[in-house]
CSV table of C-alpha atoms and ligand atoms in Angstrom, one decimal:
chain,number,residue,atom,x,y,z
A,453,MET,CA,0.0,0.0,0.0
A,454,ALA,CA,1.3,3.4,-0.9
A,455,ILE,CA,0.8,6.4,1.3
A,456,LYS,CA,0.9,9.8,-0.4
A,457,ARG,CA,0.7,13.0,1.5
A,458,THR,CA,-0.3,16.2,-0.3
A,459,GLY,CA,-0.7,19.8,0.5
A,460,LYS,CA,1.6,22.8,0.7
A,461,SER,CA,3.9,21.3,3.4
A,462,GLY,CA,3.4,17.8,2.0
A,463,GLU,CA,1.5,16.8,5.1
A,464,LYS,CA,-1.6,17.5,7.0
A,465,ASN,CA,-1.9,20.7,9.0
A,466,VAL,CA,0.2,20.6,12.1
A,467,GLY,CA,-1.1,22.0,15.4
A,468,ASP,CA,-3.4,24.3,13.6
A,469,THR,CA,-5.8,25.3,16.3
A,470,ALA,CA,-3.7,25.1,19.4
A,471,ARG,CA,-0.4,25.7,21.1
A,472,PRO,CA,1.7,22.6,20.5
A,473,ASP,CA,1.9,21.6,24.2
A,474,LEU,CA,1.8,18.3,26.1
A,475,LEU,CA,-2.0,17.8,26.2
A,476,THR,CA,-2.9,19.2,22.8
A,477,PRO,CA,-4.6,16.4,20.9
A,478,GLN,CA,-3.4,17.8,17.6
A,479,ILE,CA,-0.2,16.5,16.1
A,480,THR,CA,2.8,18.6,16.9
A,481,ALA,CA,5.7,19.4,14.5
A,482,ALA,CA,7.9,16.9,16.4
A,483,GLU,CA,5.4,14.1,15.9
A,484,ALA,CA,4.6,14.9,12.2
A,485,PRO,CA,5.7,12.4,9.7
A,486,ASN,CA,9.4,12.7,8.9
A,487,PRO,CA,12.2,10.4,7.8
A,488,GLU,CA,12.8,9.2,11.3
A,489,GLY,CA,9.2,8.0,11.7
A,490,ASN,CA,7.8,9.4,14.9
A,491,GLU,CA,4.1,9.1,15.0
A,492,GLU,CA,4.0,7.2,11.7
A,493,GLY,CA,6.0,4.4,13.3
A,494,LEU,CA,3.5,4.1,16.2
A,495,ARG,CA,0.4,3.7,14.1
A,496,PRO,CA,-1.2,0.3,14.2
A,497,LYS,CA,-1.2,-1.2,10.7
A,498,THR,CA,-4.2,-3.6,10.8
A,499,LEU,CA,-7.7,-3.4,12.1
A,500,GLN,CA,-6.8,-6.2,14.5
A,501,ASP,CA,-4.0,-4.1,16.0
A,502,TYR,CA,-6.2,-1.0,16.2
A,503,ILE,CA,-7.2,-1.0,19.9
A,504,GLY,CA,-10.7,0.0,21.0
A,505,GLN,CA,-13.6,1.5,19.0
A,506,SER,CA,-15.1,-2.0,18.8
A,507,SER,CA,-18.5,-1.0,17.3
A,508,LEU,CA,-16.9,1.2,14.7
A,509,LYS,CA,-14.4,-1.6,13.8
A,510,ALA,CA,-17.4,-4.0,13.5
A,511,VAL,CA,-19.1,-1.7,11.0
A,512,LEU,CA,-16.0,-1.1,9.0
A,513,GLY,CA,-15.1,-4.8,9.0
A,514,ILE,CA,-18.5,-5.5,7.3
A,515,ALA,CA,-18.0,-2.6,4.8
A,516,ILE,CA,-14.6,-3.9,3.9
A,517,ALA,CA,-15.7,-7.5,3.4
A,518,ALA,CA,-18.7,-6.5,1.4
A,519,ALA,CA,-16.7,-4.1,-0.9
A,520,LYS,CA,-14.0,-6.8,-1.4
A,521,ASN,CA,-16.7,-9.4,-2.2
A,522,ARG,CA,-18.2,-7.1,-4.9
A,523,GLN,CA,-14.8,-6.1,-6.0
A,524,GLU,CA,-15.8,-2.4,-5.7
A,525,ALA,CA,-14.5,0.6,-3.8
A,526,MET,CA,-15.9,1.0,-0.3
A,527,ASP,CA,-18.6,3.6,0.3
A,528,HIS,CA,-17.5,7.1,1.1
A,529,LEU,CA,-16.9,7.3,4.9
A,530,LEU,CA,-17.1,10.3,7.2
A,531,LEU,CA,-15.3,9.9,10.6
A,532,TYR,CA,-15.9,12.5,13.3
A,533,GLY,CA,-14.6,13.0,16.8
A,534,PRO,CA,-11.9,15.0,18.6
A,535,PRO,CA,-8.3,15.1,17.3
A,536,GLY,CA,-5.9,12.3,18.1
A,537,LEU,CA,-8.5,9.5,18.4
A,538,GLY,CA,-7.3,7.6,15.3
A,539,LYS,CA,-9.1,8.9,12.3
A,540,THR,CA,-6.1,9.1,10.0
A,541,THR,CA,-4.8,5.8,11.3
A,542,LEU,CA,-8.1,4.1,10.4
A,543,ALA,CA,-8.0,5.5,6.9
A,544,LEU,CA,-4.5,4.0,6.4
A,545,ILE,CA,-5.7,0.7,7.9
A,546,LEU,CA,-8.7,0.6,5.5
A,547,ALA,CA,-6.4,1.2,2.5
A,548,GLN,CA,-4.1,-1.6,3.8
A,549,GLU,CA,-7.0,-4.0,4.2
A,550,MET,CA,-8.5,-3.1,0.8
A,551,GLY,CA,-5.0,-3.4,-0.8
A,552,VAL,CA,-5.2,0.2,-2.3
A,553,SER,CA,-3.3,3.4,-2.0
A,554,CYS,CA,-4.3,6.2,0.3
A,555,LYS,CA,-3.7,9.9,-0.5
A,556,ILE,CA,-3.8,12.1,2.6
A,557,THR,CA,-4.6,15.8,2.5
A,558,ALA,CA,-6.4,18.4,4.6
A,559,ALA,CA,-9.0,20.9,3.6
A,560,PRO,CA,-6.9,24.0,4.3
A,561,ALA,CA,-4.4,22.7,1.7
A,562,LEU,CA,-7.1,22.6,-1.0
A,563,GLU,CA,-7.3,26.3,-1.6
A,564,ARG,CA,-7.6,26.4,-5.4
A,565,PRO,CA,-9.9,24.2,-7.6
A,566,ARG,CA,-6.8,22.7,-9.2
A,567,ASP,CA,-5.6,21.4,-5.9
A,568,ILE,CA,-8.6,19.0,-5.7
A,569,THR,CA,-8.8,18.3,-9.4
A,570,GLY,CA,-5.1,17.3,-9.4
A,571,LEU,CA,-5.7,14.8,-6.6
A,572,LEU,CA,-8.9,13.3,-8.2
A,573,ILE,CA,-7.3,12.9,-11.6
A,574,GLY,CA,-4.4,11.0,-10.0
A,575,LEU,CA,-6.6,8.4,-8.4
A,576,GLN,CA,-6.4,4.7,-9.4
A,577,PRO,CA,-9.5,2.5,-9.2
A,578,GLY,CA,-10.4,1.7,-5.5
A,579,ASP,CA,-8.0,4.3,-4.1
A,580,ILE,CA,-8.8,6.1,-0.9
A,581,LEU,CA,-8.6,9.9,-0.7
A,582,PHE,CA,-8.5,11.1,2.9
A,583,ILE,CA,-9.4,14.7,3.6
A,584,ASP,CA,-8.8,15.9,7.1
A,585,GLU,CA,-10.7,18.9,8.6
A,586,ILE,CA,-13.3,18.4,5.8
A,587,HIS,CA,-15.6,20.9,7.4
A,588,ARG,CA,-13.1,23.6,6.3
A,589,LEU,CA,-13.4,23.0,2.5
A,590,ASN,CA,-14.1,26.1,0.5
A,591,ARG,CA,-17.3,26.2,-1.6
A,592,LEU,CA,-15.7,25.7,-5.0
A,593,THR,CA,-13.7,22.7,-3.9
A,594,GLU,CA,-16.8,21.3,-2.2
A,595,GLU,CA,-18.9,21.7,-5.3
A,596,LEU,CA,-16.3,19.9,-7.4
A,597,LEU,CA,-16.5,17.0,-4.9
A,598,TYR,CA,-20.3,16.5,-5.3
A,599,PRO,CA,-20.3,14.9,-8.8
A,600,ALA,CA,-17.0,13.2,-8.0
A,601,MET,CA,-18.4,11.5,-5.0
A,602,GLU,CA,-21.8,10.7,-6.5
A,603,ASP,CA,-21.1,9.9,-10.2
A,604,TYR,CA,-17.3,9.5,-10.2
A,605,ARG,CA,-17.2,12.5,-12.6
A,606,LEU,CA,-15.1,15.6,-12.6
A,607,ASP,CA,-16.8,18.8,-14.0
A,608,ILE,CA,-14.2,21.3,-15.2
A,609,THR,CA,-15.2,24.7,-16.3
A,610,MET,CA,-13.3,25.8,-19.5
A,611,GLY,CA,-13.1,29.4,-20.5
A,612,LYS,CA,-14.8,32.4,-18.8
A,613,GLY,CA,-18.1,34.3,-18.9
A,614,ASN,CA,-20.7,33.6,-21.6
A,615,SER,CA,-18.4,31.3,-23.6
A,616,ALA,CA,-17.6,29.1,-20.5
A,617,LYS,CA,-18.2,25.4,-21.0
A,618,ILE,CA,-18.3,22.5,-18.6
A,619,ARG,CA,-16.3,19.5,-19.6
A,620,SER,CA,-16.9,16.2,-17.7
A,621,LEU,CA,-14.1,13.8,-17.1
A,622,PRO,CA,-14.8,10.3,-15.9
A,623,LEU,CA,-13.0,9.3,-12.6
A,624,PRO,CA,-12.2,5.8,-11.3
A,625,ARG,CA,-14.4,4.5,-8.5
A,626,PHE,CA,-12.7,5.7,-5.3
A,627,THR,CA,-13.5,6.1,-1.6
A,628,LEU,CA,-13.5,9.5,0.0
A,629,ILE,CA,-12.8,9.4,3.7
A,630,GLY,CA,-13.5,12.7,5.4
A,631,ALA,CA,-12.4,13.5,8.9
A,632,THR,CA,-13.8,16.2,11.1
A,633,THR,CA,-13.9,17.4,14.6
A,634,LYS,CA,-17.2,19.3,13.9
A,635,VAL,CA,-19.7,17.2,12.0
A,636,GLY,CA,-22.3,20.0,12.6
A,637,ALA,CA,-20.3,22.4,10.5
A,638,LEU,CA,-20.5,20.2,7.3
A,639,THR,CA,-23.1,21.4,4.8
A,640,SER,CA,-25.9,18.9,4.3
A,641,PRO,CA,-25.2,18.2,0.6
A,642,LEU,CA,-21.7,17.1,1.5
A,643,ARG,CA,-22.8,15.1,4.6
A,644,ASP,CA,-25.5,13.4,2.6
A,645,ARG,CA,-23.0,12.0,0.0
A,646,PHE,CA,-21.3,9.9,2.6
A,647,GLY,CA,-22.6,6.3,2.8
A,648,LEU,CA,-21.2,5.8,6.3
A,649,ILE,CA,-21.0,8.4,9.0
A,650,GLN,CA,-19.2,7.2,12.1
A,651,ARG,CA,-18.2,8.8,15.4
A,652,LEU,CA,-15.0,7.9,17.2
A,653,GLN,CA,-15.3,7.7,21.0
A,654,PHE,CA,-12.8,8.7,23.7
A,655,TYR,CA,-10.9,5.6,24.8
A,656,ASP,CA,-11.4,4.0,28.2
A,657,LEU,CA,-8.6,3.3,30.7
A,658,ASP,CA,-8.1,-0.4,29.7
A,659,GLU,CA,-7.8,0.6,26.0
A,660,LEU,CA,-5.4,3.4,26.7
A,661,GLN,CA,-3.3,1.1,29.0
A,662,GLN,CA,-3.1,-1.4,26.1
A,663,ILE,CA,-2.1,1.4,23.7
A,664,ILE,CA,0.7,2.6,26.0
A,665,LEU,CA,2.0,-1.0,26.6
A,666,ARG,CA,2.1,-1.5,22.8
A,667,THR,CA,3.8,1.8,22.2
A,668,ALA,CA,6.4,1.1,25.0
A,669,GLN,CA,7.2,-2.1,23.3
A,670,LEU,CA,7.8,-0.3,19.9
A,671,LEU,CA,9.9,2.3,21.7
A,672,LYS,CA,11.8,-0.5,23.5
A,673,THR,CA,10.9,1.1,26.9
A,674,ALA,CA,10.4,-1.1,30.0
A,675,ILE,CA,7.1,-0.3,31.7
A,676,THR,CA,4.9,-2.1,34.3
A,677,PRO,CA,1.1,-2.6,33.6
A,678,ASN,CA,0.5,-0.2,36.6
A,679,GLY,CA,2.9,2.3,35.1
A,680,ALA,CA,1.0,2.2,31.8
A,681,ARG,CA,-2.3,2.6,33.7
A,682,ALA,CA,-1.0,5.7,35.6
A,683,ILE,CA,-0.2,7.3,32.3
A,684,ALA,CA,-3.5,6.2,30.8
A,685,SER,CA,-5.5,7.8,33.5
A,686,ARG,CA,-4.0,11.2,32.6
A,687,SER,CA,-4.3,10.9,28.8
A,688,ARG,CA,-7.7,12.5,28.3
A,689,GLY,CA,-9.1,9.4,26.6
A,690,THR,CA,-6.8,10.2,23.6
A,691,PRO,CA,-4.2,7.8,22.1
A,692,ARG,CA,-2.0,10.6,20.7
A,693,ILE,CA,-1.8,12.2,24.2
A,694,ALA,CA,-1.1,8.8,25.8
A,695,ASN,CA,1.8,8.2,23.4
A,696,ARG,CA,3.2,11.7,24.0
A,697,LEU,CA,3.0,11.4,27.8
A,698,LEU,CA,4.7,8.0,27.6
A,699,LYS,CA,7.6,9.6,25.7
A,700,ARG,CA,7.9,12.4,28.4
A,701,VAL,CA,7.8,9.9,31.2
A,702,ARG,CA,10.5,7.9,29.4
A,703,ASP,CA,12.7,11.0,29.3
A,704,TYR,CA,12.1,11.5,33.0
A,705,ALA,CA,13.0,7.8,33.8
A,706,GLN,CA,16.2,8.1,31.8
A,707,VAL,CA,17.3,11.3,33.6
A,708,LYS,CA,16.5,9.6,37.0
A,709,GLN,CA,18.4,6.6,35.8
A,710,GLN,CA,15.4,4.2,36.2
A,711,THR,CA,15.3,1.2,33.9
A,712,GLU,CA,11.6,0.6,34.3
A,713,ILE,CA,8.6,2.9,34.5
A,714,GLY,CA,6.3,2.0,37.4
A,715,ALA,CA,3.2,3.7,38.6
A,716,GLU,CA,5.0,5.9,41.2
A,717,LEU,CA,7.6,7.1,38.7
A,718,ALA,CA,4.9,7.8,36.1
A,719,ALA,CA,2.9,9.9,38.5
A,720,GLU,CA,6.0,11.7,39.7
A,721,ALA,CA,7.0,12.6,36.2
A,722,LEU,CA,3.5,13.8,35.1
A,723,ASP,CA,3.3,16.0,38.3
A,724,VAL,CA,6.5,17.6,37.1
A,725,TYR,CA,5.0,18.2,33.7
A,726,GLN,CA,1.9,19.7,35.5
A,727,VAL,CA,-0.5,17.2,34.1
A,728,ASP,CA,-3.0,16.6,36.9
A,729,GLN,CA,-4.7,13.4,37.9
A,730,GLN,CA,-7.6,13.9,35.5
A,731,GLY,CA,-5.2,14.8,32.7
A,732,LEU,CA,-6.0,18.5,33.0
A,733,ASP,CA,-3.3,21.1,32.4
A,734,TRP,CA,-3.3,24.8,33.4
A,735,THR,CA,-5.4,25.9,30.4
A,736,ASP,CA,-8.2,23.5,31.3
A,737,ARG,CA,-8.0,24.7,34.9
A,738,LEU,CA,-7.9,28.3,33.7
A,739,VAL,CA,-11.1,27.8,31.6
A,740,LEU,CA,-12.9,26.3,34.6
A,741,GLN,CA,-11.6,28.8,37.1
A,742,THR,CA,-12.5,31.7,34.8
A,743,LEU,CA,-16.0,30.4,34.3
A,744,ILE,CA,-16.4,30.1,38.1
A,745,ASP,CA,-14.7,33.3,39.1
A,746,GLN,CA,-15.8,35.7,36.4
A,747,PHE,CA,-19.1,34.2,35.3
A,748,GLN,CA,-20.3,32.8,38.7
A,749,GLY,CA,-20.0,29.3,37.1
A,750,GLY,CA,-21.9,30.3,33.9
A,751,PRO,CA,-23.7,30.2,31.7
A,752,ALA,CA,-21.1,32.0,29.6
A,753,GLY,CA,-20.9,32.4,25.8
A,754,LEU,CA,-17.9,30.9,24.0
A,755,GLU,CA,-16.6,34.2,22.8
A,756,ALA,CA,-16.9,35.8,26.3
A,757,LEU,CA,-15.0,32.9,27.8
A,758,ALA,CA,-12.3,33.1,25.1
A,759,ALA,CA,-11.9,36.8,25.8
A,760,ALA,CA,-11.7,36.4,29.5
A,761,THR,CA,-9.1,33.5,29.3
A,762,GLY,CA,-7.1,35.0,26.5
A,763,GLU,CA,-7.5,31.8,24.5
A,764,ASP,CA,-8.7,31.4,21.0
A,765,SER,CA,-12.4,30.5,20.9
A,766,ARG,CA,-11.8,27.7,18.3
A,767,THR,CA,-9.1,26.2,20.4
A,768,ILE,CA,-11.4,26.2,23.5
A,769,GLU,CA,-14.2,24.6,21.4
A,770,GLU,CA,-12.2,22.0,19.6
A,771,VAL,CA,-9.4,21.2,21.9
A,772,TYR,CA,-10.3,21.8,25.6
A,773,GLU,CA,-14.1,21.6,25.7
A,774,PRO,CA,-14.7,18.1,24.3
A,775,TYR,CA,-12.8,16.4,27.1
A,776,LEU,CA,-14.2,18.7,29.8
A,777,LEU,CA,-17.7,17.8,28.5
A,778,GLN,CA,-16.8,14.1,28.4
A,779,ILE,CA,-15.7,14.0,32.0
A,780,GLY,CA,-18.7,16.1,33.0
A,781,TYR,CA,-16.8,19.2,34.3
A,782,LEU,CA,-18.5,21.4,31.7
A,783,SER,CA,-22.0,21.5,30.4
A,784,ARG,CA,-23.3,23.1,27.3
A,785,THR,CA,-26.7,24.7,27.4
A,786,PRO,CA,-28.5,26.9,24.9
A,787,ARG,CA,-27.4,29.9,27.0
A,788,GLY,CA,-23.7,29.0,27.2
A,789,ARG,CA,-21.2,27.0,29.1
A,790,ILE,CA,-21.6,26.0,32.7
A,791,ALA,CA,-19.1,24.7,35.2
A,792,THR,CA,-20.6,21.6,36.9
A,793,ARG,CA,-20.4,20.5,40.5
A,794,ALA,CA,-17.5,18.1,39.6
A,795,ALA,CA,-15.5,21.0,38.2
A,796,TYR,CA,-15.9,23.0,41.5
A,797,GLU,CA,-14.8,19.9,43.5
A,798,HIS,CA,-11.8,19.2,41.2
A,799,LEU,CA,-10.6,22.8,41.9
A,800,GLY,CA,-11.2,22.3,45.6
A,801,LEU,CA,-14.1,24.8,45.6
A,802,VAL,CA,-17.6,24.5,47.1
A,803,ALA,CA,-20.4,24.5,44.5
A,804,PRO,CA,-23.3,27.0,45.0
A,805,GLN,CA,-26.7,25.6,46.1
A,806,ARG,CA,-28.4,26.6,42.8
A,807,MET,CA,-26.4,23.9,41.0
A,808,GLU,CA,-29.1,21.4,42.0
A,809,GLN,CA,-31.5,23.0,39.5
A,810,LEU,CA,-29.2,23.2,36.5
A,811,PRO,CA,-30.0,21.1,33.5
A,812,LEU,CA,-28.1,17.9,32.8
A,813,PHE,CA,-24.9,18.3,30.7
A,814,GLU,CA,-24.8,17.2,27.1
A,815,THR,CA,-21.8,16.0,25.3
A,816,ASP,CA,-22.7,16.4,21.6
A,817,LEU,CA,-19.7,17.5,19.6
A,818,GLY,CA,-21.8,18.8,16.7
B,1778,LIG,P1,-6.6,11.7,14.3
B,1778,LIG,O1,-6.4,11.5,12.8
B,1778,LIG,O2,-7.9,11.3,14.8
B,1778,LIG,O3,-6.1,13.1,14.7
B,1778,LIG,P2,-4.4,9.7,14.3
B,1778,LIG,O4,-5.0,8.7,13.5
B,1778,LIG,O5,-3.4,10.6,13.7
B,1778,LIG,O6,-5.6,10.7,15.0
B,1778,LIG,O7,-3.9,9.0,15.7
B,1778,LIG,C1,-2.9,9.6,16.5
B,1778,LIG,C2,-1.9,8.6,17.1
B,1778,LIG,O8,-2.6,7.8,18.0
B,1778,LIG,C3,-1.4,7.6,16.0
B,1778,LIG,O9,-0.1,7.9,15.7
B,1778,LIG,C4,-1.4,6.3,16.7
B,1778,LIG,O10,-0.2,5.9,17.0
B,1778,LIG,C5,-2.3,6.5,17.9
B,1778,LIG,N1,-3.6,5.7,17.8
B,1778,LIG,C6,-4.7,6.3,17.4
B,1778,LIG,N2,-5.7,5.3,17.5
B,1778,LIG,C7,-5.1,4.2,18.0
B,1778,LIG,C8,-5.6,2.9,18.3
B,1778,LIG,N3,-6.9,2.6,18.2
B,1778,LIG,N4,-4.8,2.0,18.7
B,1778,LIG,C9,-3.5,2.3,18.9
B,1778,LIG,N5,-2.9,3.5,18.6
B,1778,LIG,C10,-3.8,4.5,18.2
């Protein structure tokens, strides 16, 4: 299977919406694909090696088997969920399982119509085209994708003004895999053209522990099951963060001249890196503390919260909020964000009485 990366930098956008720090679920420059491997070397290569996401794997297993049986390309697939949960990895695995090539790009790299037409024309029958951050496609590019996805046809406009003509070129049957952190931001014509729409879930402790043990083996690092669990519990349900924390703990162990990572050493190291027991860093705590101090616990609008914390609103929404919602520290209501009782308790504060009447939190990412 060939992997081709496209886009201006030759790879997908790196750390686009956030500071590249320890708990950012986006890929950082150091982890980006390069000749030495890094994140690329840690990716599982088969569906069997891909830990967790069992119901998603079951659905994809059926889709692969059916497509192979019919000797056709798989249906177009939309994967959504927070960064670092394994969307790109899955696309590469699907290509591997189907025995086809996978071209990887990201919407911000598809600025001009010729960026997408170039990619489409270069596809071989059955190939997978992976577009990350697909909710950020511009209108022209998106409109070129409609006939390509539906009828495997590329409509190119030749000439300008009244004399402009549309020429249609046939395309091979291919599979588009779109990935997004914000499924609600996709236009419905685009969303409707995906045969399968699947959400990736945050990983539980057992799954993260397994991922860390597997990565430690690849990195030739000795770690106990409890050591892996200690790192897992601070990894925000996200494999990319789990792998990153493992590498930092490995550095710490090396400097402390320890040959094996145990639970105590892992906890000690992560305290030094200021990753708390729930995997929150100072920005998470700042968001919660600001909501409590300056907005009496909320509700507060996203923009107001961004202004008060000095953080970018998209970063709060796409990077910090999903996990705070997931662990029930934040709730999203039509009137804005609210800090929950659990958030007060985590910060060592007493929640006000009125919290009893607040609505239940919701965790929808859309
Ligand atoms: P996304 O595309 O959702 O941002 P990636 O597919 O790039 O996430 O995954 C980030 C890293 O996390 C990968 O390099 C891989 O090593 C690891 N990873 C993700 N999902 C899994 C999994 N299910 N099992 C093992 N490792 C995983």
